Amino acid sequence: MALLKVEGLGKSYTSDKKILKNINLEINPGEFVSIIGPSGAGKSTFLRCINRMVEFNEGKITFNQQDVGSLNKRELRRMRTNIGMVFQHYNLVPRLTVIENVLHGRFGYKTTMQGILGRYTEEEKERAFELLEKLGIQEHAYKRCDQLSGGQQQRVGICRALIQEPKLVLCDEPIASLDPNSSKIIMDHLKAITTELGITCLVNLHQVDVAQNYSDRIIGLNQGEIVFEGASHQLSEEQ
Ligand code: ADP
Ligand code: ADP
C-alpha cells in the first residue's frame, strides 16, 4: 500500500494564480523519488502541502493511511513526527551546537533555548551520536553550527530530520547551495542512510543528472503540473 497518496491536489496562494494543478501521485514505502523542475514550478509548495506547512485548497493527501487535510492540530503534530524535513538553507539554529540542533529535531522548534542537552535521555543522546557518526560529523558534535561548512551543516540537517525516525523525509533542494563535491557527499549519505533505515525519500532537485543517479523514480513538475513521471532510465530515453 502507498505510504503517500496525493489525489487532485490544487494550491493557490492568491486567487489569481494556481501554483499546483490537479497533482496525482503515489509513493510506496522505501522509494527514493525526485521531483525535478525549474525554479517556480511549485516543487517547494508541493512538499510543504504534504505536512501542511502550507495549507492546500483542493484535493486529498493520504499519508500513512491518514487523511492529512482533516487532521486537527494535535493529530497534525503527531503526523509530523513521521515526516522529517531537510531544507536548502539547512534551517539550523546557528548559535546552538551540532548535537543540540539534532536533538531539537525530536520535539520541534518550540523548546526553550536553555539547557537543551539536559532535556534528553542518555538513550536519545546516544541515538543522536549514532546518526552523527553515520554521517561522519561526530567530531563536530559540540561545535556551534555556524562554525561548520555548508556541506557539514546539511549533514546536521539530515541527522535532525532522521532523529525522530520518520517514515518519510522531504528534502527541499538539499544541495542547491552546495558545490558539486559537497553535493555528492550529501546525496550519497542521504541515499545510503534512508536505504539502511528503510525511510522513504522525496527530494526536490533542479539537476536532472543528480536525480537520475540517485532516484528510483523521477517526477517532472512544470508550472504546477506533472509533466513527466517514470523511472530514471525512461527520462534519459526521452531526452
Ligand atoms: P519551486 O520550489 O519549484 O521553485 P515554489 O513552490 O517555491 O517553486 O514556488 C512556486 C510559485 O509559488 C512561485 O511563483 C512563488 O513565487 C509562489 N509562492 C511560493 N510561496 C509563496 C507564498 N508564501 N505566497 C505567495 N506565493 C508564493
Ligand atoms: P528558499 O530558497 O529558502 O526555499 P524561497 O525563495 O523558496 O526560499 O522562499 C522563502 C519563503 O518565502 C518561503 O516561506 C516561501 O513560501 C515564501 N515565498 C516565496 N515566494 C513568495 C511570494 N511570491 N510571495 C510571498 N512569499 C513567498
CSV table of C-alpha atoms and ligand atoms in Angstrom, one decimal:
chain,number,residue,atom,x,y,z
A,1,MET,CA,0.0,0.0,0.0
A,2,ALA,CA,1.2,3.5,-0.8
A,3,LEU,CA,2.8,5.5,2.1
A,4,LEU,CA,1.7,8.7,0.4
A,5,LYS,CA,-1.2,9.2,-1.9
A,6,VAL,CA,-2.0,12.6,-3.5
A,7,GLU,CA,-5.3,13.0,-5.4
A,8,GLY,CA,-6.3,16.1,-7.3
A,9,LEU,CA,-4.1,18.4,-5.3
A,10,GLY,CA,-4.5,22.1,-6.0
A,11,LYS,CA,-3.0,25.1,-4.4
A,12,SER,CA,-3.2,28.8,-4.8
A,13,TYR,CA,-1.7,31.4,-2.5
A,14,THR,CA,-3.7,34.2,-4.1
A,15,SER,CA,-7.0,34.0,-6.1
A,16,ASP,CA,-5.4,34.8,-9.5
A,17,LYS,CA,-2.8,32.1,-9.8
A,18,LYS,CA,-2.8,28.4,-9.4
A,19,ILE,CA,0.6,27.2,-8.2
A,20,LEU,CA,-0.4,23.5,-8.2
A,21,LYS,CA,-2.9,22.0,-10.5
A,22,ASN,CA,-4.5,18.5,-10.2
A,23,ILE,CA,-1.5,16.7,-8.8
A,24,ASN,CA,-1.9,12.9,-8.6
A,25,LEU,CA,0.8,10.8,-7.2
A,26,GLU,CA,1.6,7.7,-5.1
A,27,ILE,CA,4.8,7.0,-3.3
A,28,ASN,CA,5.5,3.5,-2.0
A,29,PRO,CA,7.3,2.7,1.3
A,30,GLY,CA,11.1,2.7,0.8
A,31,GLU,CA,11.1,4.5,-2.6
A,32,PHE,CA,13.5,7.3,-3.3
A,33,VAL,CA,11.7,9.7,-5.6
A,34,SER,CA,13.0,13.0,-7.0
A,35,ILE,CA,10.9,15.9,-8.2
A,36,ILE,CA,12.6,18.0,-10.8
A,37,GLY,CA,11.6,21.2,-12.5
A,38,PRO,CA,12.6,24.8,-13.0
A,39,SER,CA,12.6,27.4,-10.2
A,40,GLY,CA,9.0,28.5,-9.6
A,41,ALA,CA,7.5,25.2,-10.8
A,42,GLY,CA,5.8,24.6,-7.4
A,43,LYS,CA,8.2,21.9,-6.0
A,44,SER,CA,8.7,23.6,-2.7
A,45,THR,CA,4.9,24.3,-2.3
A,46,PHE,CA,4.2,20.7,-3.1
A,47,LEU,CA,6.5,19.3,-0.4
A,48,ARG,CA,5.1,21.8,2.1
A,49,CYS,CA,1.5,20.8,1.3
A,50,ILE,CA,2.3,17.2,2.4
A,51,ASN,CA,2.9,18.1,6.0
A,52,ARG,CA,0.7,21.1,5.9
A,53,MET,CA,3.4,23.7,6.4
A,54,VAL,CA,1.4,25.1,3.6
A,55,GLU,CA,-2.4,24.6,3.6
A,56,PHE,CA,-3.7,23.2,0.3
A,57,ASN,CA,-7.0,24.3,-1.3
A,58,GLU,CA,-8.1,21.3,-3.4
A,59,GLY,CA,-7.8,17.5,-3.4
A,60,LYS,CA,-6.7,15.0,-0.9
A,61,ILE,CA,-3.4,13.8,0.6
A,62,THR,CA,-3.3,10.5,2.4
A,63,PHE,CA,-0.1,9.8,4.4
A,64,ASN,CA,0.3,6.6,6.4
A,65,GLN,CA,-3.4,5.9,5.9
A,66,GLN,CA,-4.4,9.2,7.4
A,67,ASP,CA,-6.3,12.0,5.7
A,68,VAL,CA,-3.9,14.8,6.1
A,69,GLY,CA,-6.3,17.6,5.3
A,70,SER,CA,-8.8,16.6,8.1
A,71,LEU,CA,-6.3,16.3,11.0
A,72,ASN,CA,-6.7,18.7,13.9
A,73,LYS,CA,-3.6,20.4,15.4
A,74,ARG,CA,-2.7,17.6,17.8
A,75,GLU,CA,-3.1,14.9,15.2
A,76,LEU,CA,-1.1,17.0,12.7
A,77,ARG,CA,1.8,17.4,15.3
A,78,ARG,CA,1.7,13.7,15.7
A,79,MET,CA,1.8,13.0,12.0
A,80,ARG,CA,4.7,15.4,11.5
A,81,THR,CA,6.9,13.3,13.8
A,82,ASN,CA,6.7,10.8,11.0
A,83,ILE,CA,7.8,13.3,8.4
A,84,GLY,CA,11.4,14.7,8.5
A,85,MET,CA,12.3,17.8,6.6
A,86,VAL,CA,15.6,18.9,5.1
A,87,PHE,CA,15.9,22.4,3.7
A,88,GLN,CA,18.1,24.2,1.1
A,89,HIS,CA,19.4,26.6,3.7
A,90,TYR,CA,19.7,23.9,6.4
A,91,ASN,CA,17.5,26.0,8.8
A,92,LEU,CA,19.6,25.1,11.8
A,93,VAL,CA,19.8,27.3,14.9
A,94,PRO,CA,23.2,28.8,14.3
A,95,ARG,CA,24.2,29.6,17.9
A,96,LEU,CA,23.4,26.1,19.1
A,97,THR,CA,25.8,23.2,18.9
A,98,VAL,CA,25.5,20.4,16.4
A,99,ILE,CA,24.2,17.9,18.9
A,100,GLU,CA,21.7,20.4,20.3
A,101,ASN,CA,20.4,21.0,16.8
A,102,VAL,CA,20.0,17.3,16.1
A,103,LEU,CA,18.2,16.7,19.4
A,104,HIS,CA,16.0,19.7,18.8
A,105,GLY,CA,14.5,17.9,15.8
A,106,ARG,CA,12.9,15.5,18.1
A,107,PHE,CA,10.4,17.9,19.7
A,108,GLY,CA,10.1,20.5,17.0
A,109,TYR,CA,11.4,24.0,17.5
A,110,LYS,CA,9.4,25.3,20.4
A,111,THR,CA,11.6,24.2,23.3
A,112,THR,CA,13.4,26.9,25.2
A,113,MET,CA,17.0,27.6,24.3
A,114,GLN,CA,18.3,26.9,27.8
A,115,GLY,CA,19.7,23.6,29.0
A,116,ILE,CA,18.8,21.7,25.9
A,117,LEU,CA,21.1,18.8,26.4
A,118,GLY,CA,19.7,18.3,29.9
A,119,ARG,CA,16.2,17.7,28.5
A,120,TYR,CA,17.2,14.5,26.7
A,121,THR,CA,17.8,11.0,28.0
A,122,GLU,CA,21.1,9.2,27.6
A,123,GLU,CA,19.5,7.0,25.1
A,124,GLU,CA,18.3,9.9,22.9
A,125,LYS,CA,21.8,11.4,23.0
A,126,GLU,CA,23.3,8.1,22.0
A,127,ARG,CA,20.9,7.9,19.1
A,128,ALA,CA,21.9,11.4,18.0
A,129,PHE,CA,25.6,10.5,18.2
A,130,GLU,CA,25.0,7.3,16.2
A,131,LEU,CA,23.5,9.4,13.4
A,132,LEU,CA,26.3,12.0,13.5
A,133,GLU,CA,28.7,9.1,13.3
A,134,LYS,CA,26.9,7.6,10.3
A,135,LEU,CA,27.1,11.0,8.6
A,136,GLY,CA,30.8,11.4,9.5
A,137,ILE,CA,30.5,14.5,11.6
A,138,GLN,CA,30.6,13.2,15.2
A,139,GLU,CA,33.8,15.1,15.9
A,140,HIS,CA,31.9,18.3,15.4
A,141,ALA,CA,29.2,17.4,17.9
A,142,TYR,CA,30.0,20.2,20.4
A,143,LYS,CA,30.8,22.9,17.8
A,144,ARG,CA,28.4,25.7,17.1
A,145,CYS,CA,26.6,25.1,13.8
A,146,ASP,CA,27.7,28.4,12.4
A,147,GLN,CA,31.3,27.2,12.5
A,148,LEU,CA,30.7,24.4,10.1
A,149,SER,CA,30.9,24.4,6.3
A,150,GLY,CA,27.6,24.3,4.2
A,151,GLY,CA,28.0,20.6,3.5
A,152,GLN,CA,28.6,19.8,7.1
A,153,GLN,CA,25.6,21.9,8.1
A,154,GLN,CA,23.4,20.0,5.7
A,155,ARG,CA,24.7,16.7,7.2
A,156,VAL,CA,23.5,18.1,10.6
A,157,GLY,CA,20.2,18.9,8.9
A,158,ILE,CA,19.8,15.3,7.7
A,159,CYS,CA,20.6,14.0,11.3
A,160,ARG,CA,17.9,16.3,12.7
A,161,ALA,CA,15.4,15.1,10.2
A,162,LEU,CA,16.1,11.5,11.0
A,163,ILE,CA,16.4,11.6,14.8
A,164,GLN,CA,12.6,11.1,15.1
A,165,GLU,CA,12.8,8.0,13.0
A,166,PRO,CA,10.3,9.3,10.4
A,167,LYS,CA,8.7,7.1,7.8
A,168,LEU,CA,9.1,9.8,5.2
A,169,VAL,CA,11.8,12.5,4.7
A,170,LEU,CA,11.0,15.5,2.5
A,171,CYS,CA,14.1,17.3,1.1
A,172,ASP,CA,13.6,20.7,-0.4
A,173,GLU,CA,16.6,21.4,-2.7
A,174,PRO,CA,19.1,19.9,-0.3
A,175,ILE,CA,22.1,20.6,-2.5
A,176,ALA,CA,21.2,23.8,-4.2
A,177,SER,CA,23.5,25.8,-2.0
A,178,LEU,CA,26.4,23.4,-2.2
A,179,ASP,CA,29.4,22.9,-4.5
A,180,PRO,CA,29.5,19.7,-6.6
A,181,ASN,CA,31.8,17.8,-4.2
A,182,SER,CA,29.7,18.6,-1.1
A,183,SER,CA,26.6,17.8,-3.1
A,184,LYS,CA,27.8,14.3,-4.0
A,185,ILE,CA,28.6,13.7,-0.3
A,186,ILE,CA,25.2,14.8,0.8
A,187,MET,CA,23.3,12.8,-1.9
A,188,ASP,CA,25.5,9.7,-1.1
A,189,HIS,CA,24.7,10.0,2.6
A,190,LEU,CA,21.0,10.7,2.0
A,191,LYS,CA,20.6,7.6,-0.2
A,192,ALA,CA,22.7,5.3,2.0
A,193,ILE,CA,21.1,6.2,5.3
A,194,THR,CA,17.5,6.2,4.0
A,195,THR,CA,18.0,2.9,2.4
A,196,GLU,CA,19.6,1.5,5.5
A,197,LEU,CA,16.8,2.7,7.8
A,198,GLY,CA,14.1,1.9,5.3
A,199,ILE,CA,12.9,5.6,5.1
A,200,THR,CA,11.0,6.8,2.1
A,201,CYS,CA,12.6,9.8,0.5
A,202,LEU,CA,11.1,12.6,-1.6
A,203,VAL,CA,13.6,15.1,-2.9
A,204,ASN,CA,13.2,18.3,-4.8
A,205,LEU,CA,16.1,18.9,-7.2
A,206,HIS,CA,16.8,21.0,-10.2
A,207,GLN,CA,19.7,19.0,-11.6
A,208,VAL,CA,18.4,16.2,-13.8
A,209,ASP,CA,21.6,14.2,-13.7
A,210,VAL,CA,21.6,14.1,-9.9
A,211,ALA,CA,18.0,12.9,-9.9
A,212,GLN,CA,18.9,10.2,-12.4
A,213,ASN,CA,21.9,9.0,-10.4
A,214,TYR,CA,20.0,8.5,-7.1
A,215,SER,CA,16.3,8.0,-7.7
A,216,ASP,CA,14.1,5.0,-8.2
A,217,ARG,CA,11.6,7.3,-9.9
A,218,ILE,CA,11.5,10.9,-11.2
A,219,ILE,CA,8.6,13.3,-11.3
A,220,GLY,CA,8.8,16.3,-13.6
A,221,LEU,CA,6.9,19.4,-12.4
A,222,ASN,CA,6.4,22.5,-14.6
A,223,GLN,CA,4.0,25.4,-13.9
A,224,GLY,CA,2.3,23.4,-11.2
A,225,GLU,CA,1.6,20.3,-13.3
A,226,ILE,CA,3.2,16.9,-13.5
A,227,VAL,CA,4.7,16.7,-17.0
A,228,PHE,CA,6.7,13.5,-16.6
A,229,GLU,CA,6.7,10.5,-14.3
A,230,GLY,CA,8.8,7.4,-14.7
A,231,ALA,CA,12.0,5.5,-13.8
A,232,SER,CA,15.3,7.3,-14.2
A,233,HIS,CA,16.2,5.5,-17.4
A,234,GLN,CA,12.9,6.4,-19.1
A,235,LEU,CA,13.8,10.1,-18.7
A,236,SER,CA,17.1,9.6,-20.4
A,237,GLU,CA,15.5,7.7,-23.3
A,238,GLU,CA,13.0,10.6,-23.9
A,239,GLN,CA,15.6,13.4,-23.9
B,1,ADP,P1,9.9,25.9,-6.7
B,1,ADP,O1,10.2,25.2,-5.4
B,1,ADP,O2,9.7,24.9,-7.8
B,1,ADP,O3,10.9,26.9,-7.0
B,1,ADP,P2,7.8,27.3,-5.3
B,1,ADP,O4,6.8,26.3,-4.7
B,1,ADP,O5,8.8,27.8,-4.3
B,1,ADP,O6,8.5,26.6,-6.6
B,1,ADP,O7,7.1,28.5,-5.9
B,1,ADP,C1,6.0,28.3,-6.9
B,1,ADP,C2,5.3,29.7,-7.1
B,1,ADP,O8,4.6,30.0,-5.9
B,1,ADP,C3,6.3,30.8,-7.3
B,1,ADP,O9,5.7,31.7,-8.3
B,1,ADP,C4,6.4,31.5,-5.9
B,1,ADP,O10,6.6,32.9,-6.1
B,1,ADP,C5,5.0,31.3,-5.4
B,1,ADP,N1,5.0,31.2,-3.9
B,1,ADP,C6,5.7,30.4,-3.1
B,1,ADP,N2,5.4,30.6,-1.8
B,1,ADP,C7,4.5,31.6,-1.8
B,1,ADP,C8,3.8,32.3,-0.8
B,1,ADP,N3,4.0,32.0,0.5
B,1,ADP,N4,3.0,33.3,-1.1
B,1,ADP,C9,2.7,33.6,-2.4
B,1,ADP,N5,3.3,33.0,-3.5
B,1,ADP,C10,4.2,32.0,-3.2
B,2,ADP,P1,14.2,29.0,-0.1
B,2,ADP,O1,15.2,29.1,-1.2
B,2,ADP,O2,14.9,29.2,1.3
B,2,ADP,O3,13.2,27.9,-0.1
B,2,ADP,P2,12.2,30.7,-1.2
B,2,ADP,O4,12.6,31.8,-2.1
B,2,ADP,O5,11.7,29.4,-1.8
B,2,ADP,O6,13.4,30.4,-0.2
B,2,ADP,O7,11.1,31.2,-0.2
B,2,ADP,C1,11.3,31.7,1.1
B,2,ADP,C2,10.0,31.9,1.8
B,2,ADP,O8,9.3,32.9,1.1
B,2,ADP,C3,9.1,30.7,1.8
B,2,ADP,O9,8.4,30.6,3.0
B,2,ADP,C4,8.1,30.9,0.6
B,2,ADP,O10,6.9,30.3,0.9
B,2,ADP,C5,8.0,32.4,0.6
B,2,ADP,N1,7.7,33.0,-0.7
B,2,ADP,C6,8.3,32.6,-1.9
B,2,ADP,N2,7.8,33.2,-2.9
B,2,ADP,C7,6.8,34.1,-2.4
B,2,ADP,C8,6.0,35.0,-3.0
B,2,ADP,N3,5.9,35.3,-4.3
B,2,ADP,N4,5.2,35.7,-2.1
B,2,ADP,C9,5.2,35.5,-0.8
B,2,ADP,N5,6.0,34.6,-0.2
B,2,ADP,C10,6.8,33.9,-1.0
